[in-house]
């Protein structure tokens, strides 16, 4: 997941306004000593987390918005005829203070929030929505942009300039610039309500996840977890002043990591149900009323803007273009996927019987017995893998090593850069020619005050116009080890590290003039392409041998264990792919609601929507239930969760190209960097991909990589 999604409370259309450049001449006297009033003096303009206080954010937001609105007024009121420089470049240079505080605040509030920051988010979210509307619904400003767009063919613009004009014009149209005054007023009200509800959802979910963790009194009930995991559970309980107890915290997904190891079925069921109902307890953290309101208001917004539903509105500027195309793409997977789910469920039920148990398979049993099947079929024990995956080693000898082999990058640890939380690591990224490329933060361990999931974002975005280089961060939610214990992770976690670093590369390799087009500021169904592509290098023989080393002995993972990982790579795909497809289809169903639809009963709607998928959603529930689907209700992926699957098609096609041309080589890496990773949104996605791949994307390599039969076979 990327920053564009992360700033859901601001809105994707606000990016051009909120990620812009140094303020124009006027500087109000009231800025005082606020740390966001001027650019940071740290390398790469990294945020001054050593001096930033919680109390600094709200004044900086207010002042930043005030400054930018004055700048925008000056642009709109300019008596000179509109030109590219006095309109678009001026807009790119507006809002610099707001950019600084927005990027820092939303990074911290997602990863390390507290009551004070939550209050700031609650107050500032509707203000940012209103600020966005003040820019994109400014009739005089739009007329300047439109005047340029209408004569674009005669302006003799460079390709990136022409693209910037096209993108700005689209953003104004999609933001409602062509509405009449009455409808603009309605839209402003809808946007304000939506931003407040999205913030409320995020905050309720963080609290619900914290409250939903499973507290266990008896250590015996945690049998199967292993000493390290049990020690971590004891430490987690201690941090909440539950001495003598054990706490298994919730991940944001439906399935919880501990379910694959816990021997006690009652404990498994209790943990699953704590996660399944975390935000449906009828308390202050219940998200269902918020969801129902969000779905209704989004449908109303879409109708106001001339679309039949919110999904149609969202996808109009995506690579897929229409909800029908996205649904059709996923439906092509369903026959093979449903058959695989049925086969896997029967296999797991047989394993339950083989173990001498007499109960029907339930979702809280799947991971446990699937792991037993995997051990039996591939002689592969996940517990035997973890000693080879220590977080820092994976990062420095795996993730960084692959980036060096493909792109020539090197990394230098920086302990002089202040961080917002002590666990955060910072590295300077050095390019193949020895020049400084940017700065990179890594925040890997779960905290009660951190949103669930994993993501990448920027503290500073790249722009040659502004003279800024990228300052990027990756955030994950790995279990933090007890003091003195190594930070051992699963291979799934390893893959997540490579994934999020793929996003980081997309941001680090940006070389755009204009920040609006820079790095990861691309469509939802394109932005996950570089990240998912980077996952492939986790299993590359050369890379794996470099980082998969026993944390005690330093010995490289044995060849037979490596081979078992590879053979098991397509295991359980009915589940792992099915839960994502079900979630993506659920997302599109929510956002296919018309404006005149009544408020929905969330549980009833979800049940009906999942029944339409054609998948085994009883045994394989969606990866995210509606009530904790953070991507679509709080993080900007509304009607866009299918993008993970769409971009998997793109990444598997690209990896197939790599394999056909020699695999892990600098020549291939440099080509991918030049044709994909460094392009930002300077080109349209279809032509960009075809130029690299040589043809339109096809689903064959994706299904083959998942171990499912290609279409027609």
XYZ file of C-alpha atoms in Angstrom:
713
model
C 0.000 0.000 0.000
C 1.187 3.523 -0.783
C 0.949 7.064 0.418
C -1.789 8.079 -2.028
C -3.960 5.494 -0.322
C -2.698 6.453 3.113
C -3.931 10.010 2.790
C -7.509 8.895 2.391
C -8.628 11.626 4.755
C -7.179 14.232 2.436
C -8.349 12.568 -0.762
C -6.411 11.596 -3.854
C -7.519 14.705 -5.720
C -5.893 16.885 -3.091
C -2.443 15.529 -3.841
C -1.639 18.219 -6.370
C -2.618 20.833 -3.844
C -1.186 19.232 -0.725
C 2.105 18.047 -2.171
C 3.354 21.187 -3.796
C 6.263 23.516 -3.543
C 7.701 26.497 -1.703
C 5.255 29.213 -0.800
C 5.157 32.299 -2.952
C 6.503 35.592 -1.697
C 4.122 36.489 1.154
C 5.023 35.050 4.558
C 2.642 35.730 7.425
C 4.220 36.970 10.608
C 2.283 34.438 12.677
C 4.308 31.424 11.546
C 6.715 31.994 14.438
C 8.868 29.054 15.455
C 6.567 26.335 14.161
C 8.906 23.628 12.821
C 6.880 23.391 9.606
C 7.106 27.098 8.795
C 10.266 26.631 6.750
C 12.013 23.674 5.142
C 13.830 21.323 7.486
C 17.551 21.900 7.806
C 18.196 18.155 8.026
C 19.627 16.227 5.069
C 17.016 15.767 2.327
C 14.673 18.093 4.295
C 13.768 15.145 6.527
C 11.188 16.055 9.203
C 12.563 17.466 12.445
C 11.078 14.808 14.694
C 13.542 15.927 17.354
C 11.724 19.250 17.708
C 8.211 18.581 16.353
C 5.616 18.414 19.130
C 2.040 17.153 18.927
C 0.873 20.721 19.525
C 2.685 21.933 16.392
C 0.536 20.072 13.861
C -2.826 21.830 14.053
C -1.416 25.386 13.911
C 0.784 24.323 10.981
C -2.195 22.842 9.138
C -4.208 26.010 9.658
C -1.368 28.299 8.621
C -0.410 26.097 5.680
C -3.955 26.146 4.333
C -4.159 29.911 4.806
C -0.932 30.449 2.885
C -1.930 28.187 0.039
C -5.371 29.738 -0.363
C -3.697 33.144 -0.655
C -1.381 31.728 -3.304
C -4.270 30.133 -5.181
C -6.226 33.404 -5.078
C -3.248 35.210 -6.562
C -3.079 32.669 -9.396
C -6.825 32.774 -10.057
C -6.976 36.581 -9.957
C -3.920 37.121 -12.165
C -4.997 39.642 -14.828
C -2.483 38.245 -17.303
C -3.639 35.611 -19.753
C -3.114 32.078 -18.440
C 0.182 30.427 -19.334
C 1.689 27.150 -18.317
C 4.067 28.934 -15.942
C 1.716 31.462 -14.339
C -0.985 28.849 -13.743
C 0.225 25.246 -13.560
C 3.786 25.856 -12.389
C 2.478 28.397 -9.889
C 0.039 25.788 -8.562
C 2.856 23.274 -8.272
C 4.783 25.804 -6.194
C 1.884 26.536 -3.856
C 1.181 25.013 -0.458
C 4.692 24.129 0.583
C 4.087 24.478 4.334
C 0.896 22.444 4.055
C 2.824 19.795 2.172
C 5.421 19.528 4.947
C 2.930 19.189 7.785
C 0.595 16.846 5.855
C 3.309 14.374 4.953
C 4.766 14.288 8.456
C 1.444 14.190 10.287
C -0.231 11.450 8.271
C 2.905 9.357 8.478
C 3.008 9.608 12.262
C -0.724 9.356 12.953
C -0.913 6.087 11.010
C 2.173 4.565 12.605
C 2.400 6.032 16.100
C -0.786 7.819 17.095
C -2.026 8.999 20.485
C -5.093 10.800 21.830
C -3.705 14.221 20.944
C -2.938 13.236 17.352
C -6.330 11.551 16.983
C -7.973 14.810 18.024
C -5.912 16.717 15.473
C -6.921 14.247 12.753
C -10.585 14.522 13.708
C -10.439 18.305 13.509
C -8.235 18.692 10.474
C -9.769 16.073 8.158
C -12.913 18.061 7.301
C -10.809 21.219 7.060
C -8.562 19.569 4.474
C -11.593 18.404 2.532
C -12.953 21.949 2.528
C -9.519 23.231 1.536
C -9.408 20.837 -1.397
C -12.832 21.999 -2.518
C -11.762 25.624 -2.221
C -9.074 24.918 -4.806
C -10.773 22.509 -7.195
C -14.159 24.246 -7.127
C -12.620 27.681 -7.711
C -14.331 28.719 -10.941
C -11.771 31.339 -11.929
C -8.893 28.937 -11.384
C -10.605 26.217 -13.402
C -11.213 28.619 -16.279
C -7.484 29.290 -16.459
C -6.724 25.567 -16.545
C -9.486 24.959 -19.081
C -8.248 27.781 -21.313
C -4.839 26.123 -21.444
C -6.335 22.682 -21.997
C -8.563 23.869 -24.834
C -5.554 25.184 -26.769
C -3.108 22.499 -25.632
C -2.185 21.444 -29.165
C -0.861 24.906 -29.962
C 1.160 25.403 -26.776
C 4.158 23.332 -27.907
C 4.492 21.736 -24.485
C 7.133 19.168 -23.595
C 5.672 15.683 -22.945
C 5.755 16.017 -19.137
C 4.195 19.476 -19.343
C 1.414 18.174 -21.564
C 0.773 15.338 -19.147
C 0.628 17.729 -16.193
C -1.965 19.853 -17.991
C -4.026 16.765 -18.817
C -3.878 15.481 -15.230
C -4.827 18.846 -13.709
C -7.763 19.216 -16.100
C -8.983 15.706 -15.237
C -8.636 16.396 -11.515
C -10.706 19.554 -11.736
C -13.433 17.792 -13.721
C -13.523 14.835 -11.334
C -13.583 17.200 -8.364
C -16.755 18.858 -9.681
C -15.418 22.008 -11.314
C -18.171 21.933 -13.962
C -21.059 21.726 -11.483
C -23.392 24.629 -10.917
C -23.150 26.576 -7.672
C -25.947 24.661 -5.951
C -24.395 21.298 -6.770
C -20.958 22.537 -5.724
C -22.436 23.381 -2.336
C -23.880 19.849 -2.101
C -20.533 18.376 -3.076
C -18.684 20.410 -0.455
C -21.062 19.117 2.194
C -20.661 15.519 1.019
C -16.876 15.782 0.987
C -16.810 17.205 4.502
C -19.041 14.432 5.804
C -17.002 11.749 4.023
C -13.672 12.972 5.373
C -15.037 12.996 8.925
C -16.487 9.500 8.576
C -13.272 8.098 7.078
C -11.299 9.485 10.000
C -13.842 8.096 12.460
C -13.566 4.665 10.843
C -9.767 4.640 11.110
C -9.802 5.640 14.749
C -12.545 3.192 15.706
C -10.680 0.371 13.984
C -7.375 1.046 15.746
C -9.207 1.005 19.085
C -11.220 -2.087 18.115
C -8.099 -3.999 17.113
C -6.419 -3.144 20.399
C -9.457 -4.171 22.443
C -9.944 -7.278 20.330
C -6.639 -8.953 21.166
C -7.021 -12.333 22.845
C -6.011 -12.416 26.522
C -5.110 -15.873 27.827
C -4.608 -16.788 31.490
C -3.240 -20.291 31.017
C 0.060 -20.726 29.162
C -1.002 -24.261 28.226
C -3.673 -22.812 25.942
C -0.887 -21.359 23.797
C 0.740 -24.721 23.158
C 2.198 -24.904 19.678
C 3.250 -21.272 19.442
C 6.851 -21.809 20.475
C 8.834 -20.222 23.279
C 9.635 -17.000 21.420
C 6.026 -16.298 20.468
C 4.809 -17.109 23.983
C 7.427 -14.774 25.456
C 6.258 -12.053 23.048
C 2.645 -12.660 24.152
C 3.692 -12.311 27.785
C 5.565 -9.090 26.995
C 2.563 -7.712 25.082
C 0.340 -8.418 28.106
C 2.850 -6.815 30.432
C 2.858 -3.643 28.339
C -0.895 -3.413 28.950
C -0.392 -4.018 32.671
C -1.766 -7.557 32.433
C 1.083 -9.178 34.337
C 0.905 -12.945 34.518
C -1.291 -13.164 31.427
C -0.635 -13.583 27.702
C -1.878 -11.334 24.907
C -2.151 -12.362 21.269
C -2.694 -9.031 19.440
C -4.760 -8.830 16.272
C -3.381 -8.320 12.803
C -5.652 -6.371 10.467
C -6.510 -9.440 8.394
C -9.208 -12.052 8.983
C -6.760 -14.885 9.569
C -4.297 -14.394 12.415
C -0.701 -15.703 12.233
C -1.006 -17.725 15.456
C -3.860 -19.813 14.014
C -1.383 -21.907 12.035
C 0.368 -23.006 15.244
C -2.117 -23.109 18.128
C -2.934 -26.673 19.153
C -5.955 -25.906 21.315
C -9.036 -25.649 19.102
C -11.017 -23.550 21.580
C -8.174 -21.002 21.669
C -8.068 -20.947 17.885
C -11.790 -20.326 17.702
C -11.609 -17.613 20.351
C -8.775 -15.840 18.506
C -10.537 -16.060 15.149
C -13.793 -14.763 16.553
C -12.054 -11.921 18.398
C -10.731 -10.798 15.023
C -13.924 -11.525 13.055
C -16.099 -9.469 15.402
C -13.524 -6.888 16.526
C -15.480 -3.958 15.092
C -18.963 -5.427 15.562
C -19.282 -5.477 19.339
C -22.045 -2.879 19.601
C -19.714 -0.546 21.488
C -18.114 2.802 20.679
C -15.697 1.031 18.305
C -18.403 -0.647 16.205
C -17.817 0.530 12.632
C -21.015 -0.690 10.947
C -23.048 2.512 11.144
C -20.041 4.449 9.840
C -19.705 2.032 6.905
C -23.363 2.270 5.995
C -23.147 6.057 5.959
C -19.932 6.051 3.922
C -21.380 3.767 1.243
C -24.509 5.903 0.947
C -22.679 9.225 0.789
C -20.171 7.938 -1.759
C -23.032 6.805 -4.000
C -24.610 10.253 -3.695
C -21.314 11.917 -4.594
C -20.944 9.725 -7.680
C -24.440 10.616 -8.880
C -23.771 14.315 -8.380
C -20.665 13.988 -10.558
C -22.566 12.153 -13.288
C -21.693 8.520 -12.559
C -24.099 5.618 -11.906
C -22.189 4.548 -8.797
C -19.001 5.221 -6.886
C -17.113 2.334 -8.510
C -17.739 3.831 -11.951
C -16.460 7.186 -10.678
C -13.301 5.697 -9.175
C -12.352 3.488 -12.113
C -12.873 6.069 -14.834
C -9.244 7.216 -14.557
C -7.731 3.831 -13.712
C -6.050 1.335 -16.012
C -9.122 -0.941 -15.913
C -11.426 2.040 -16.765
C -14.729 0.377 -15.747
C -16.044 -1.745 -12.846
C -17.220 -4.266 -15.423
C -13.654 -4.730 -16.658
C -12.394 -5.243 -13.099
C -15.200 -7.681 -12.271
C -14.704 -9.526 -15.548
C -10.994 -9.863 -14.870
C -11.676 -11.467 -11.489
C -14.481 -13.667 -12.778
C -11.999 -15.248 -15.179
C -10.234 -16.684 -12.126
C -13.317 -18.034 -10.375
C -13.789 -21.448 -12.079
C -10.231 -22.655 -11.474
C -10.153 -20.963 -8.073
C -13.435 -22.434 -6.841
C -12.345 -25.900 -7.921
C -9.046 -25.481 -6.078
C -10.812 -24.302 -2.930
C -13.056 -27.384 -2.986
C -10.044 -29.666 -3.444
C -8.093 -27.986 -0.646
C -11.035 -28.088 1.773
C -11.431 -31.831 1.177
C -7.716 -32.354 1.673
C -7.737 -30.440 4.951
C -10.850 -32.256 6.195
C -9.076 -35.530 5.484
C -6.083 -34.312 7.522
C -8.372 -33.521 10.451
C -9.730 -37.068 10.303
C -6.221 -38.476 9.933
C -5.302 -36.703 13.174
C -8.064 -38.623 14.907
C -10.367 -35.600 15.147
C -14.089 -35.662 14.416
C -15.242 -32.135 13.602
C -16.203 -30.227 10.484
C -13.632 -27.817 9.084
C -14.120 -24.233 10.242
C -12.163 -21.098 9.255
C -10.167 -21.181 12.508
C -9.001 -24.711 11.614
C -7.822 -24.013 8.070
C -4.390 -22.518 8.772
C -3.543 -25.137 11.415
C -4.357 -28.162 9.299
C -3.200 -26.610 6.042
C 0.195 -26.297 7.736
C 0.037 -30.006 8.618
C -0.840 -30.871 5.025
C 2.026 -28.717 3.827
C 4.425 -30.469 6.190
C 3.215 -33.852 4.999
C 3.358 -33.003 1.297
C 6.522 -30.952 1.280
C 8.139 -31.830 4.610
C 8.195 -28.098 5.278
C 7.748 -26.708 8.778
C 7.261 -22.938 8.997
C 8.921 -23.040 12.410
C 12.030 -24.506 10.803
C 12.232 -21.527 8.434
C 12.077 -18.671 10.931
C 15.611 -19.113 12.326
C 16.829 -18.149 8.837
C 14.791 -14.946 8.639
C 16.027 -12.330 11.106
C 14.579 -8.918 10.250
C 17.773 -6.866 9.987
C 19.543 -9.589 8.025
C 16.624 -9.914 5.623
C 16.633 -6.148 5.145
C 20.347 -5.553 4.700
C 21.442 -8.826 3.094
C 18.250 -9.555 1.162
C 16.140 -6.527 0.288
C 19.138 -4.211 -0.085
C 21.212 -6.852 -1.838
C 18.569 -7.448 -4.518
C 18.355 -3.680 -5.085
C 22.120 -3.581 -5.473
C 22.213 -6.430 -7.969
C 19.354 -5.043 -10.059
C 19.934 -1.313 -9.821
C 23.380 -0.741 -8.303
C 22.046 0.845 -5.101
C 23.943 0.880 -1.806
C 22.690 1.845 1.658
C 24.298 3.691 4.547
C 22.793 3.562 8.039
C 22.067 7.044 9.411
C 21.818 7.337 13.198
C 21.941 11.142 13.087
C 18.439 11.489 11.589
C 15.727 11.883 14.259
C 12.825 9.434 14.193
C 9.272 9.472 15.544
C 9.678 6.176 17.460
C 12.837 4.429 18.742
C 12.324 1.231 16.708
C 12.585 3.133 13.400
C 15.752 2.628 11.315
C 17.011 5.190 8.779
C 19.279 4.631 5.766
C 20.673 6.905 3.100
C 20.183 5.448 -0.374
C 23.144 5.897 -2.710
C 22.695 5.550 -6.465
C 24.827 3.522 -8.860
C 26.936 6.604 -9.737
C 27.677 7.355 -6.074
C 25.223 10.245 -5.791
C 22.702 10.488 -2.971
C 19.333 9.234 -4.208
C 17.218 9.769 -1.088
C 16.481 8.737 2.480
C 14.617 5.640 3.711
C 12.902 4.876 7.063
C 11.854 1.390 8.231
C 9.271 0.901 11.003
C 8.650 -2.840 11.234
C 7.157 -3.798 14.614
C 3.535 -3.840 15.701
C 2.313 -1.361 18.325
C -1.110 -0.864 19.844
C -1.160 2.675 18.459
C -0.245 1.661 14.902
C -2.762 1.022 12.129
C -2.863 -2.553 10.870
C -1.241 -3.764 7.672
C 1.847 -2.579 5.830
C 2.485 0.443 3.656
C 4.929 2.809 2.025
C 4.764 6.582 1.879
C 6.845 9.750 1.616
C 7.916 12.396 4.107
C 9.325 14.392 1.175
C 8.411 13.865 -2.474
C 10.803 14.155 -5.377
C 10.600 17.148 -7.731
C 13.332 18.761 -9.805
C 11.205 21.925 -9.941
C 11.322 22.129 -6.163
C 14.828 20.733 -5.789
C 13.651 17.928 -3.494
C 14.773 14.333 -3.316
C 12.576 11.512 -1.979
C 12.356 10.723 1.723
C 10.476 7.437 1.875
C 9.299 5.072 4.596
C 8.082 1.480 4.951
C 5.804 0.476 7.823
C 4.855 -3.098 8.804
C 3.277 -4.893 11.762
C 5.630 -7.756 12.622
C 5.513 -9.211 16.104
C 8.143 -7.531 18.241
C 10.345 -10.044 20.058
C 10.730 -10.101 23.806
C 13.813 -8.192 25.043
C 17.006 -10.047 24.193
C 15.306 -12.311 21.641
C 16.024 -12.209 17.891
C 13.384 -10.686 15.594
C 12.520 -13.803 13.597
C 9.801 -13.570 10.969
C 7.910 -15.860 8.615
C 8.567 -16.134 4.902
C 5.262 -14.320 4.384
C 6.724 -11.413 6.366
C 9.870 -11.582 4.255
C 7.694 -11.230 1.162
C 5.981 -8.216 2.733
C 9.376 -6.556 3.238
C 10.244 -7.031 -0.427
C 6.761 -5.812 -1.416
C 6.882 -2.552 0.509
C 10.422 -1.918 -0.664
C 9.152 -2.263 -4.243
C 6.911 0.711 -3.513
C 9.927 2.492 -2.057
C 11.916 1.945 -5.254
C 9.041 3.431 -7.240
C 9.325 6.536 -5.056
C 13.125 6.633 -4.869
C 13.626 6.328 -8.632
C 11.252 9.203 -9.409
C 12.864 11.815 -11.655
C 9.940 14.052 -12.479
C 9.950 17.822 -12.780
C 6.498 18.118 -11.244
C 5.556 16.612 -7.903
C 1.994 15.890 -9.035
C 3.366 13.324 -11.500
C 6.192 12.051 -9.312
C 6.897 8.538 -8.093
C 3.934 6.627 -6.737
C 1.344 9.292 -7.640
C -0.203 6.890 -10.132
C -3.450 4.936 -10.501
C -4.438 2.361 -7.882
C -4.296 -0.464 -10.408
C -0.768 0.486 -11.387
C 0.798 1.518 -8.080
C 0.888 -2.049 -6.708
C 2.701 -3.313 -9.800
C 6.289 -2.357 -8.782
C 5.759 -3.602 -5.226
C 4.373 -6.996 -6.196
C 7.027 -7.368 -8.865
C 9.732 -6.871 -6.239
C 8.351 -9.800 -4.217
C 9.746 -12.212 -6.802
C 13.334 -11.520 -5.743
C 12.744 -12.924 -2.251
C 12.995 -16.436 -3.732
C 15.658 -15.745 -6.335
C 18.429 -18.295 -5.633
C 21.207 -15.718 -5.544
C 19.278 -13.343 -3.278
C 17.888 -16.031 -0.968
C 21.330 -17.522 -0.423
C 22.613 -14.083 0.557
C 20.109 -13.408 3.357
C 18.588 -16.729 4.490
C 21.154 -17.500 7.171
C 20.661 -19.091 10.559
C 20.697 -16.290 13.122
C 22.707 -18.408 15.578
C 25.203 -20.228 13.378
C 25.354 -17.978 10.323
C 24.903 -21.037 8.106
C 23.099 -20.535 4.819
C 19.721 -22.218 4.509
C 20.262 -25.794 3.282
C 19.496 -26.461 -0.377
C 16.855 -29.055 0.471
C 14.948 -26.538 2.619
C 15.143 -23.954 -0.165
C 13.759 -26.504 -2.590
C 10.893 -27.260 -0.224
C 9.984 -23.549 -0.075
C 9.893 -23.383 -3.858
C 7.821 -26.537 -4.200
C 5.408 -25.289 -1.570
C 5.112 -21.840 -3.180
C 1.872 -22.743 -4.949
C 0.401 -24.556 -1.947
C -2.916 -23.338 -0.484
C -3.592 -20.975 -3.372
C -7.311 -21.689 -3.197
C -7.243 -19.992 0.172
C -4.625 -17.278 -0.286
C -5.940 -16.104 -3.657
C -9.574 -16.790 -2.796
C -9.615 -14.565 0.288
C -8.257 -11.651 -1.771
C -10.681 -12.160 -4.667
C -13.608 -12.353 -2.244
C -12.522 -9.115 -0.549
C -12.072 -7.346 -3.885
C -15.503 -8.446 -5.076
C -17.033 -7.345 -1.757
C -15.416 -3.933 -2.223
C -16.892 -3.508 -5.712
C -20.327 -4.620 -4.514
C -20.328 -1.963 -1.809
C -19.386 0.705 -4.310
C -21.842 -0.431 -6.986
C -24.735 0.816 -4.833
C -26.824 3.485 -6.591
C -27.550 6.803 -4.915
C -31.201 5.899 -4.272
C -30.340 2.665 -2.436
C -31.442 2.617 1.205
C -28.908 2.513 4.043
C -27.530 -0.998 4.204
C -27.506 -3.503 7.032
C -23.780 -4.211 6.866
C -23.892 -7.882 7.881
C -26.805 -8.707 5.561
C -25.221 -6.851 2.644
C -21.897 -8.586 3.180
C -23.506 -12.022 3.325
C -25.427 -11.430 0.087
C -22.406 -9.945 -1.696
C -20.138 -12.857 -0.780
C -22.766 -15.370 -1.856
C -22.606 -13.890 -5.365
C -18.877 -14.520 -5.784
C -19.141 -18.215 -6.646
C -16.377 -18.952 -4.143
C -16.263 -20.998 -0.933
C -16.589 -18.051 1.432
C -17.704 -20.237 4.354
C -14.360 -22.015 4.602
C -12.400 -19.197 2.963
C -13.766 -15.909 4.328
C -12.604 -12.647 2.743
C -9.208 -11.331 3.765
C -10.972 -8.290 5.184
C -14.506 -8.254 6.474
C -16.513 -5.083 5.763
C -16.244 -3.886 9.354
C -12.417 -3.889 9.355
C -11.727 -3.288 5.666
C -9.327 -0.403 6.289
C -8.242 -0.193 2.652
C -11.664 0.798 1.370
C -13.200 2.760 4.254
C -10.195 4.685 5.522
C -7.165 4.389 3.252
C -8.299 5.433 -0.189
C -8.709 2.068 -1.929
C -12.512 2.332 -2.269
C -13.545 0.342 -5.371
C -9.831 -0.273 -5.850
C -8.900 -3.352 -3.851
C -9.035 -5.357 -7.101
C -5.848 -3.427 -7.962
C -3.747 -5.932 -6.002
C -4.921 -8.654 -8.357
C -4.776 -6.552 -11.524
C -1.222 -5.486 -10.764
C -0.286 -9.056 -9.892
C -1.072 -9.820 -13.519
C 1.260 -6.995 -14.573
C 4.028 -8.064 -12.207
C 3.892 -11.734 -13.183
C 3.974 -10.767 -16.857
C 7.032 -8.624 -16.160
C 8.754 -11.340 -14.160
C 8.109 -13.743 -17.035
C 9.879 -11.209 -19.263
C 12.813 -11.081 -16.824
C 13.106 -14.882 -16.775
C 13.100 -14.958 -20.567
C 15.900 -12.392 -20.678
C 18.351 -13.651 -18.064
C 16.640 -12.910 -14.750
C 18.477 -10.953 -12.038
C 20.854 -8.762 -14.057
C 21.795 -5.104 -13.967
C 20.853 -4.774 -17.621
C 17.330 -5.993 -16.935
C 17.053 -3.952 -13.758
C 18.176 -0.778 -15.466
C 15.642 -1.361 -18.247
C 12.811 -1.853 -15.738
C 13.934 1.222 -13.814
C 14.061 3.375 -16.919
C 10.803 2.172 -18.501
C 8.623 1.672 -15.395
C 10.042 2.665 -12.007
C 11.297 6.122 -12.955
C 8.291 7.210 -15.031
C 5.813 8.254 -12.340
C 2.628 9.381 -14.099
C 4.410 11.068 -16.998
C 2.881 8.573 -19.444
C -0.368 6.644 -19.785
C -0.212 3.237 -18.145
C -1.211 0.986 -21.038
C 1.411 2.281 -23.485
C 4.014 2.372 -20.709
C 3.446 -1.279 -19.857
C 3.278 -2.395 -23.490
C 6.575 -0.655 -24.225
C 8.230 -2.766 -21.533
C 6.382 -6.077 -21.970
C 5.943 -5.956 -25.725
C 2.174 -6.592 -25.665
C -0.971 -6.102 -23.606
C -1.050 -7.750 -20.152
C -2.341 -11.306 -20.034
C -3.514 -13.434 -17.129
C -1.644 -16.636 -18.054
C 1.611 -16.051 -16.125
C -0.382 -15.005 -13.046
C -2.425 -18.204 -12.957
C 0.650 -20.295 -13.678
C 2.576 -18.577 -10.894
C -0.303 -19.374 -8.529
C -0.304 -23.008 -9.643
C -3.712 -22.704 -11.288
C -4.430 -23.898 -14.792
C -4.262 -21.152 -17.436
C -7.498 -20.287 -19.163
C -8.637 -22.925 -21.622
C -6.494 -25.697 -20.147
